[in-house]
């Protein structure tokens, strides 16, 4: 054989194949005539070429139909969808209904290039062979006109990537047409249809001599009478023993909806406890993702159903379809023959039929936990998870939760309360669970989470330490989660914790905590691109806390002055979180100088005269906005009241608000804070930073550096010199990269104040890598001015004026730098405007 005709030496390659057939193409010439038909086919060829380039397809063959290869199923699907729409548009002006059948499959193919001589005599440039080609052909031939059919291999791959198609991908309709038999293929094949509303037929293909629906014997007319008699005899136990084969194309990291537990025992203690146990057992999997109960209830609300609606077969299936879940699992506990039986059905949400089921029996209610482990292990295997992975990632429920059903029920109720941010109620339930079972590690972590959510790290620490002692009583995922929090509470958290969060996100990619916490650590370090990538992954539709991730994405976009994207992210956060615009939204508007809109939002957040601690964080923006507008008296009044009412608040609210009051007084030029006041503030911060086992070292070091920065801005080099040795100790204890950079800024400022601006400039230039703090540019501008380098100083002034979003979004030290940054950005904008006016006033030759 000539080398030019041989298959690629690389061997078979996995590719996506799309085969299409233009329906009734032979009659077009008769209907239109030669000239108009030729014109139509030329337009058709241009459409194919355009779509081929758009979706990166490789056209192998064309006649009345097309054969194309793609690297990815979503590209093949994109071509097929656009082709269907393009044919409609080609036919409309000619009053023709142009449609094509399409079959999409993924499999191995061999490709080779024909010789030039063969091509010259009519051969195709490239040949494709392999079993995948006839399979795609059978799908195409089976399809109705205008129908796109996918194999069970192609459908899940395309379905999971459908979000890449944008809004259209969210509107696609996916439908299973069940199992079909194809002539010459020994095993039945599951086939699917996908299409756009109003275009796709969404009807089962017709039976034919080469393809027909695989109907079980018991559904055939000849066996109908026997079937009725048989169903009357067969009981639940026999059904489980003769369950049907899987018919769901489930892939790693696909989602399932767990319906409400059906408790047929009459023992109320099993209601919440076993449902929680079922989730804990199933969530050990790194293969199966479980839609949280909070997300399911949120979807119920969007369906305009009551949140306490029972998640039965029909309701859970609708939730699965809305949230992109592949399957529904319905657990049941019942008494059968004096034994407690735990069973679970896997439901196809498209048809609401039971695909398969598992059950396990035990003696007494306590046996249910062991039975749940047996059932979930079997289900995970049926869904496609490897046995080795199941063994590696799974621990018995009594070990990783508790063997006490009362403790488990208390934990379940606490988890529900925590999910709805009812922290006081959640704390009571978690504490009750610990009282019942002191070795219940998850309950100790629940208490820790409540205290962390309330910014009470001192109270959280003992429960973190107790959970660490019980680490062997946690699931593998929760153990990694605990390790990350231990790093947050340990020495130099900013050095050690991000890696732990990244590890958690890598091992469990769809676990919100890992993704979000890693994104937050990157945001704190001003590494905005990596922060945004991790945050985007945490906004999956199945995530109940996606509003939190959307809000962080908005803050990241604001830091990069992407105002439109920031506003869009904040709006998505509000929509998914069911809350009105908040202070983050107001920040974006203020950065855009839309002050009236920003103030309306801020005014709506806090009742006049109300100053409870829950509203105190809003005060940072309430101070910054009037400061930005030059309304110093108003900013000072709000800052003074905020500092007064925050005296009993947590240190990460109290210290930043006290500093903000000092800063506003300094900027306004009236009643400037004395050296003694600044030093007193620094002493208080450093005293808290010096407490053993403080989990707030990073933020406290940044607050102490803010005090040094304020002293330097007021020209008090001596005070800064006195504070720096103690501040350096706090920075070294923290290990925070941002603290080290701001310490470098402080040292450079000392050089400038000592009359060494050139040395200060060299020190500050070394920070410029895109992650430098905002104040580094302010200090560099001042050093350049001191060195007489006015043009370079003007460049820095323009940078400061142009980065208003970053000024408002800075989270460092509990937002301790917010007012300072905003004041500097506002002043820089005024200076830039004045310079522009001065330049415009200079006449040529003047």
mmCIF file of C-alpha atoms in Angstrom, residues 275-550:
data_model
loop_
_atom_site.group_PDB
_atom_site.id
_atom_site.type_symbol
_atom_site.label_atom_id
_atom_site.label_comp_id
_atom_site.label_asym_id
_atom_site.label_seq_id
_atom_site.Cartn_x
_atom_site.Cartn_y
_atom_site.Cartn_z
ATOM 1 C CA UNK A 275 -31.639 12.020 56.025
ATOM 2 C CA UNK A 276 -28.553 13.803 57.371
ATOM 3 C CA UNK A 277 -26.706 10.499 57.653
ATOM 4 C CA UNK A 278 -27.563 9.618 54.061
ATOM 5 C CA UNK A 279 -26.085 12.926 52.886
ATOM 6 C CA UNK A 280 -22.921 12.574 54.996
ATOM 7 C CA UNK A 281 -22.356 9.070 53.645
ATOM 8 C CA UNK A 282 -22.955 10.023 50.019
ATOM 9 C CA UNK A 283 -20.950 13.258 50.244
ATOM 10 C CA UNK A 284 -17.793 11.273 50.996
ATOM 11 C CA UNK A 285 -17.684 10.551 47.281
ATOM 12 C CA UNK A 286 -15.368 12.512 45.022
ATOM 13 C CA UNK A 287 -17.359 11.151 42.080
ATOM 14 C CA UNK A 288 -20.925 12.121 42.983
ATOM 15 C CA UNK A 289 -21.924 15.691 43.871
ATOM 16 C CA UNK A 290 -24.936 16.066 46.152
ATOM 17 C CA UNK A 291 -27.136 19.127 45.698
ATOM 18 C CA UNK A 292 -27.465 20.742 49.114
ATOM 19 C CA UNK A 293 -30.811 20.884 50.853
ATOM 20 C CA UNK A 294 -30.472 24.677 51.003
ATOM 21 C CA UNK A 295 -30.125 24.862 47.204
ATOM 22 C CA UNK A 296 -33.082 22.530 46.711
ATOM 23 C CA UNK A 297 -35.249 24.724 48.960
ATOM 24 C CA UNK A 298 -34.057 27.817 47.115
ATOM 25 C CA UNK A 299 -35.118 26.239 43.821
ATOM 26 C CA UNK A 300 -38.480 25.396 45.385
ATOM 27 C CA UNK A 301 -38.899 29.082 46.166
ATOM 28 C CA UNK A 302 -38.143 29.967 42.561
ATOM 29 C CA UNK A 303 -40.734 27.390 41.515
ATOM 30 C CA UNK A 304 -43.160 29.350 43.715
ATOM 31 C CA UNK A 305 -43.564 26.353 45.999
ATOM 32 C CA UNK A 306 -43.510 26.445 49.784
ATOM 33 C CA UNK A 307 -40.066 25.734 51.204
ATOM 34 C CA UNK A 308 -41.457 22.861 53.267
ATOM 35 C CA UNK A 309 -42.803 21.086 50.165
ATOM 36 C CA UNK A 310 -41.936 17.404 50.313
ATOM 37 C CA UNK A 311 -39.233 16.478 47.805
ATOM 38 C CA UNK A 312 -40.981 13.473 46.337
ATOM 39 C CA UNK A 313 -40.331 11.841 42.971
ATOM 40 C CA UNK A 314 -42.042 14.550 40.906
ATOM 41 C CA UNK A 315 -40.821 17.622 42.813
ATOM 42 C CA UNK A 316 -37.244 16.363 43.176
ATOM 43 C CA UNK A 317 -37.154 15.535 39.455
ATOM 44 C CA UNK A 318 -38.231 19.056 38.555
ATOM 45 C CA UNK A 319 -35.543 20.484 40.823
ATOM 46 C CA UNK A 320 -32.973 18.214 39.163
ATOM 47 C CA UNK A 321 -33.961 19.420 35.695
ATOM 48 C CA UNK A 322 -33.810 23.061 36.774
ATOM 49 C CA UNK A 323 -30.450 22.729 38.549
ATOM 50 C CA UNK A 324 -28.710 20.493 36.041
ATOM 51 C CA UNK A 325 -28.632 17.371 38.216
ATOM 52 C CA UNK A 326 -28.299 14.047 36.438
ATOM 53 C CA UNK A 327 -30.284 11.877 38.837
ATOM 54 C CA UNK A 328 -32.645 11.873 41.816
ATOM 55 C CA UNK A 329 -32.153 9.580 44.795
ATOM 56 C CA UNK A 330 -35.156 8.739 46.949
ATOM 57 C CA UNK A 331 -34.242 7.144 50.313
ATOM 58 C CA UNK A 332 -36.746 5.158 52.354
ATOM 59 C CA UNK A 333 -36.658 3.507 55.766
ATOM 60 C CA UNK A 334 -39.302 0.922 56.683
ATOM 61 C CA UNK A 335 -39.941 -2.047 58.924
ATOM 62 C CA UNK A 336 -40.117 -5.283 56.929
ATOM 63 C CA UNK A 337 -40.600 -8.567 58.728
ATOM 64 C CA UNK A 338 -39.416 -7.164 62.031
ATOM 65 C CA UNK A 339 -36.241 -5.730 60.499
ATOM 66 C CA UNK A 340 -35.360 -2.139 59.596
ATOM 67 C CA UNK A 341 -34.856 -1.786 55.850
ATOM 68 C CA UNK A 342 -33.050 1.177 54.303
ATOM 69 C CA UNK A 343 -33.549 1.460 50.549
ATOM 70 C CA UNK A 344 -32.903 4.036 47.867
ATOM 71 C CA UNK A 345 -34.081 4.400 44.287
ATOM 72 C CA UNK A 346 -32.173 6.185 41.549
ATOM 73 C CA UNK A 347 -34.619 8.148 39.400
ATOM 74 C CA UNK A 348 -34.165 9.489 35.883
ATOM 75 C CA UNK A 349 -35.554 13.037 36.294
ATOM 76 C CA UNK A 350 -36.526 13.244 32.615
ATOM 77 C CA UNK A 351 -38.910 10.302 32.796
ATOM 78 C CA UNK A 352 -39.322 9.990 36.595
ATOM 79 C CA UNK A 353 -38.778 6.254 36.227
ATOM 80 C CA UNK A 354 -36.697 4.171 38.623
ATOM 81 C CA UNK A 355 -33.449 3.204 36.952
ATOM 82 C CA UNK A 356 -32.246 0.936 39.748
ATOM 83 C CA UNK A 357 -32.426 0.585 43.507
ATOM 84 C CA UNK A 358 -30.528 -0.795 46.471
ATOM 85 C CA UNK A 359 -31.563 -1.893 49.957
ATOM 86 C CA UNK A 360 -30.066 -3.237 53.160
ATOM 87 C CA UNK A 361 -31.688 -4.720 56.273
ATOM 88 C CA UNK A 362 -30.717 -4.592 59.923
ATOM 89 C CA UNK A 363 -32.016 -5.205 63.410
ATOM 90 C CA UNK A 364 -33.152 -2.145 65.368
ATOM 91 C CA UNK A 365 -33.096 1.555 64.513
ATOM 92 C CA UNK A 366 -29.347 1.865 65.215
ATOM 93 C CA UNK A 367 -28.621 -0.585 62.370
ATOM 94 C CA UNK A 368 -29.887 2.017 59.894
ATOM 95 C CA UNK A 369 -26.524 3.806 59.853
ATOM 96 C CA UNK A 370 -24.659 0.710 58.733
ATOM 97 C CA UNK A 371 -27.404 -0.001 56.193
ATOM 98 C CA UNK A 372 -27.079 3.517 54.794
ATOM 99 C CA UNK A 373 -23.363 2.927 54.214
ATOM 100 C CA UNK A 374 -24.141 -0.301 52.348
ATOM 101 C CA UNK A 375 -26.779 1.380 50.195
ATOM 102 C CA UNK A 376 -24.727 4.479 49.301
ATOM 103 C CA UNK A 377 -21.690 2.331 48.504
ATOM 104 C CA UNK A 378 -23.764 0.251 46.099
ATOM 105 C CA UNK A 379 -25.324 3.362 44.537
ATOM 106 C CA UNK A 380 -21.936 4.981 43.986
ATOM 107 C CA UNK A 381 -20.759 1.837 42.216
ATOM 108 C CA UNK A 382 -23.867 1.757 40.032
ATOM 109 C CA UNK A 383 -23.327 5.412 39.109
ATOM 110 C CA UNK A 384 -19.888 4.512 37.798
ATOM 111 C CA UNK A 385 -17.485 5.180 40.691
ATOM 112 C CA UNK A 386 -14.540 2.803 40.874
ATOM 113 C CA UNK A 387 -14.525 0.360 43.783
ATOM 114 C CA UNK A 388 -10.989 1.420 44.694
ATOM 115 C CA UNK A 389 -12.114 5.046 45.026
ATOM 116 C CA UNK A 390 -15.116 4.062 47.139
ATOM 117 C CA UNK A 391 -12.887 2.133 49.530
ATOM 118 C CA UNK A 392 -10.337 4.953 49.675
ATOM 119 C CA UNK A 393 -12.764 7.831 50.224
ATOM 120 C CA UNK A 394 -15.263 6.213 52.577
ATOM 121 C CA UNK A 395 -15.461 5.669 56.301
ATOM 122 C CA UNK A 396 -18.334 4.073 58.286
ATOM 123 C CA UNK A 397 -20.991 6.548 59.414
ATOM 124 C CA UNK A 398 -20.699 5.776 63.146
ATOM 125 C CA UNK A 399 -16.998 6.686 62.879
ATOM 126 C CA UNK A 400 -17.239 9.886 60.823
ATOM 127 C CA UNK A 401 -20.503 11.111 62.312
ATOM 128 C CA UNK A 402 -22.014 9.490 65.401
ATOM 129 C CA UNK A 403 -23.703 6.272 66.311
ATOM 130 C CA UNK A 404 -26.281 8.138 68.381
ATOM 131 C CA UNK A 405 -29.414 8.990 66.413
ATOM 132 C CA UNK A 406 -30.457 11.741 68.853
ATOM 133 C CA UNK A 407 -27.092 13.484 68.434
ATOM 134 C CA UNK A 408 -27.343 13.088 64.671
ATOM 135 C CA UNK A 409 -30.828 14.609 64.669
ATOM 136 C CA UNK A 410 -29.626 17.605 66.706
ATOM 137 C CA UNK A 411 -26.742 18.058 64.253
ATOM 138 C CA UNK A 412 -29.135 17.860 61.286
ATOM 139 C CA UNK A 413 -31.367 20.560 62.764
ATOM 140 C CA UNK A 414 -28.313 22.704 63.525
ATOM 141 C CA UNK A 415 -27.081 22.354 59.949
ATOM 142 C CA UNK A 416 -30.440 23.510 58.605
ATOM 143 C CA UNK A 417 -30.461 26.520 60.928
ATOM 144 C CA UNK A 418 -26.869 27.392 59.998
ATOM 145 C CA UNK A 419 -27.660 27.196 56.283
ATOM 146 C CA UNK A 420 -30.367 29.820 56.832
ATOM 147 C CA UNK A 421 -27.913 31.956 58.891
ATOM 148 C CA UNK A 422 -29.931 31.441 62.068
ATOM 149 C CA UNK A 423 -26.707 31.238 64.046
ATOM 150 C CA UNK A 424 -28.113 31.358 67.589
ATOM 151 C CA UNK A 425 -30.448 28.461 66.890
ATOM 152 C CA UNK A 426 -27.720 26.522 65.070
ATOM 153 C CA UNK A 427 -25.369 26.970 68.022
ATOM 154 C CA UNK A 428 -27.920 25.503 70.443
ATOM 155 C CA UNK A 429 -28.459 22.427 68.281
ATOM 156 C CA UNK A 430 -24.736 21.825 67.725
ATOM 157 C CA UNK A 431 -24.062 22.206 71.454
ATOM 158 C CA UNK A 432 -26.847 19.708 72.174
ATOM 159 C CA UNK A 433 -25.243 17.245 69.739
ATOM 160 C CA UNK A 434 -21.897 17.599 71.545
ATOM 161 C CA UNK A 435 -23.556 17.093 74.922
ATOM 162 C CA UNK A 436 -25.046 13.811 73.709
ATOM 163 C CA UNK A 437 -21.857 12.598 72.011
ATOM 164 C CA UNK A 438 -18.661 14.380 73.031
ATOM 165 C CA UNK A 439 -16.728 12.640 70.245
ATOM 166 C CA UNK A 440 -19.011 14.006 67.518
ATOM 167 C CA UNK A 441 -16.312 15.857 65.557
ATOM 168 C CA UNK A 442 -18.703 17.333 62.975
ATOM 169 C CA UNK A 443 -20.743 18.940 65.758
ATOM 170 C CA UNK A 444 -17.613 20.532 67.244
ATOM 171 C CA UNK A 445 -16.834 21.913 63.790
ATOM 172 C CA UNK A 446 -20.407 23.173 63.541
ATOM 173 C CA UNK A 447 -19.922 25.234 66.707
ATOM 174 C CA UNK A 448 -16.611 26.513 65.350
ATOM 175 C CA UNK A 449 -18.284 27.594 62.099
ATOM 176 C CA UNK A 450 -20.961 29.531 63.971
ATOM 177 C CA UNK A 451 -18.378 31.476 65.962
ATOM 178 C CA UNK A 452 -16.235 32.119 62.881
ATOM 179 C CA UNK A 453 -19.316 33.413 61.051
ATOM 180 C CA UNK A 454 -19.830 35.852 63.933
ATOM 181 C CA UNK A 455 -16.129 36.925 63.765
ATOM 182 C CA UNK A 456 -15.620 35.511 67.282
ATOM 183 C CA UNK A 457 -12.368 33.647 66.735
ATOM 184 C CA UNK A 458 -11.494 33.410 70.431
ATOM 185 C CA UNK A 459 -14.666 31.415 71.112
ATOM 186 C CA UNK A 460 -14.143 29.312 67.979
ATOM 187 C CA UNK A 461 -10.622 28.163 68.865
ATOM 188 C CA UNK A 462 -11.455 25.586 71.597
ATOM 189 C CA UNK A 463 -13.889 23.787 69.294
ATOM 190 C CA UNK A 464 -11.370 23.825 66.454
ATOM 191 C CA UNK A 465 -8.801 22.254 68.759
ATOM 192 C CA UNK A 466 -11.269 19.631 69.967
ATOM 193 C CA UNK A 467 -12.182 18.784 66.361
ATOM 194 C CA UNK A 468 -8.455 18.395 65.605
ATOM 195 C CA UNK A 469 -8.196 15.869 68.429
ATOM 196 C CA UNK A 470 -11.077 13.979 66.815
ATOM 197 C CA UNK A 471 -9.805 14.347 63.240
ATOM 198 C CA UNK A 472 -10.008 10.578 62.666
ATOM 199 C CA UNK A 473 -13.763 10.880 63.241
ATOM 200 C CA UNK A 474 -14.247 13.055 60.136
ATOM 201 C CA UNK A 475 -14.896 12.255 56.500
ATOM 202 C CA UNK A 476 -11.862 12.811 54.233
ATOM 203 C CA UNK A 477 -13.389 16.025 52.860
ATOM 204 C CA UNK A 478 -14.215 17.462 56.285
ATOM 205 C CA UNK A 479 -10.738 16.526 57.515
ATOM 206 C CA UNK A 480 -9.174 18.639 54.749
ATOM 207 C CA UNK A 481 -11.604 21.439 55.605
ATOM 208 C CA UNK A 482 -10.516 21.242 59.246
ATOM 209 C CA UNK A 483 -6.829 21.318 58.250
ATOM 210 C CA UNK A 484 -7.414 24.538 56.319
ATOM 211 C CA UNK A 485 -9.099 26.212 59.284
ATOM 212 C CA UNK A 486 -6.323 25.002 61.572
ATOM 213 C CA UNK A 487 -3.878 26.785 59.265
ATOM 214 C CA UNK A 488 -6.028 29.927 59.438
ATOM 215 C CA UNK A 489 -5.800 29.802 63.250
ATOM 216 C CA UNK A 490 -2.130 28.809 63.297
ATOM 217 C CA UNK A 491 1.105 30.782 62.929
ATOM 218 C CA UNK A 492 1.555 32.852 59.765
ATOM 219 C CA UNK A 493 -1.849 31.913 58.301
ATOM 220 C CA UNK A 494 -1.414 33.881 55.078
ATOM 221 C CA UNK A 495 1.590 31.696 54.251
ATOM 222 C CA UNK A 496 0.081 28.332 55.108
ATOM 223 C CA UNK A 497 -3.706 28.548 54.783
ATOM 224 C CA UNK A 498 -4.030 29.353 51.034
ATOM 225 C CA UNK A 499 -2.244 26.127 50.131
ATOM 226 C CA UNK A 500 -4.622 24.140 52.331
ATOM 227 C CA UNK A 501 -7.663 25.733 50.714
ATOM 228 C CA UNK A 502 -6.183 25.124 47.274
ATOM 229 C CA UNK A 503 -5.641 21.457 48.152
ATOM 230 C CA UNK A 504 -9.248 21.129 49.301
ATOM 231 C CA UNK A 505 -10.444 22.773 46.075
ATOM 232 C CA UNK A 506 -8.262 20.468 44.000
ATOM 233 C CA UNK A 507 -9.400 17.239 45.655
ATOM 234 C CA UNK A 508 -13.079 18.316 45.797
ATOM 235 C CA UNK A 509 -13.450 20.766 42.881
ATOM 236 C CA UNK A 510 -17.160 21.391 43.434
ATOM 237 C CA UNK A 511 -16.920 21.955 47.192
ATOM 238 C CA UNK A 512 -17.702 25.622 47.728
ATOM 239 C CA UNK A 513 -15.593 26.193 50.835
ATOM 240 C CA UNK A 514 -12.311 25.255 49.167
ATOM 241 C CA UNK A 515 -12.884 27.320 46.036
ATOM 242 C CA UNK A 516 -14.193 30.375 47.843
ATOM 243 C CA UNK A 517 -11.631 30.485 50.648
ATOM 244 C CA UNK A 518 -8.765 30.080 48.190
ATOM 245 C CA UNK A 519 -10.226 32.852 46.043
ATOM 246 C CA UNK A 520 -10.500 35.072 49.117
ATOM 247 C CA UNK A 521 -6.844 34.505 50.050
ATOM 248 C CA UNK A 522 -5.784 35.419 46.509
ATOM 249 C CA UNK A 523 -7.968 38.534 46.614
ATOM 250 C CA UNK A 524 -6.373 39.624 49.887
ATOM 251 C CA UNK A 525 -2.965 39.267 48.222
ATOM 252 C CA UNK A 526 -4.074 41.442 45.259
ATOM 253 C CA UNK A 527 -3.667 38.504 42.873
ATOM 254 C CA UNK A 528 -6.874 39.337 41.103
ATOM 255 C CA UNK A 529 -6.715 37.043 38.060
ATOM 256 C CA UNK A 530 -6.245 33.830 40.051
ATOM 257 C CA UNK A 531 -8.820 35.038 42.573
ATOM 258 C CA UNK A 532 -11.359 35.572 39.813
ATOM 259 C CA UNK A 533 -10.723 32.132 38.301
ATOM 260 C CA UNK A 534 -11.353 30.407 41.641
ATOM 261 C CA UNK A 535 -14.376 32.606 42.352
ATOM 262 C CA UNK A 536 -15.963 31.886 38.985
ATOM 263 C CA UNK A 537 -15.745 28.162 39.711
ATOM 264 C CA UNK A 538 -17.670 28.783 42.938
ATOM 265 C CA UNK A 539 -20.640 30.360 41.121
ATOM 266 C CA UNK A 540 -21.937 27.039 39.771
ATOM 267 C CA UNK A 541 -25.752 26.953 39.507
ATOM 268 C CA UNK A 542 -25.866 24.061 41.989
ATOM 269 C CA UNK A 543 -24.137 26.084 44.732
ATOM 270 C CA UNK A 544 -26.538 27.560 47.315
ATOM 271 C CA UNK A 545 -23.995 30.190 48.418
ATOM 272 C CA UNK A 546 -23.176 31.293 44.896
ATOM 273 C CA UNK A 547 -24.388 34.795 45.820
ATOM 274 C CA UNK A 548 -21.347 35.088 48.108
ATOM 275 C CA UNK A 549 -19.067 34.098 45.228
ATOM 276 C CA UNK A 550 -20.799 36.530 42.863
#
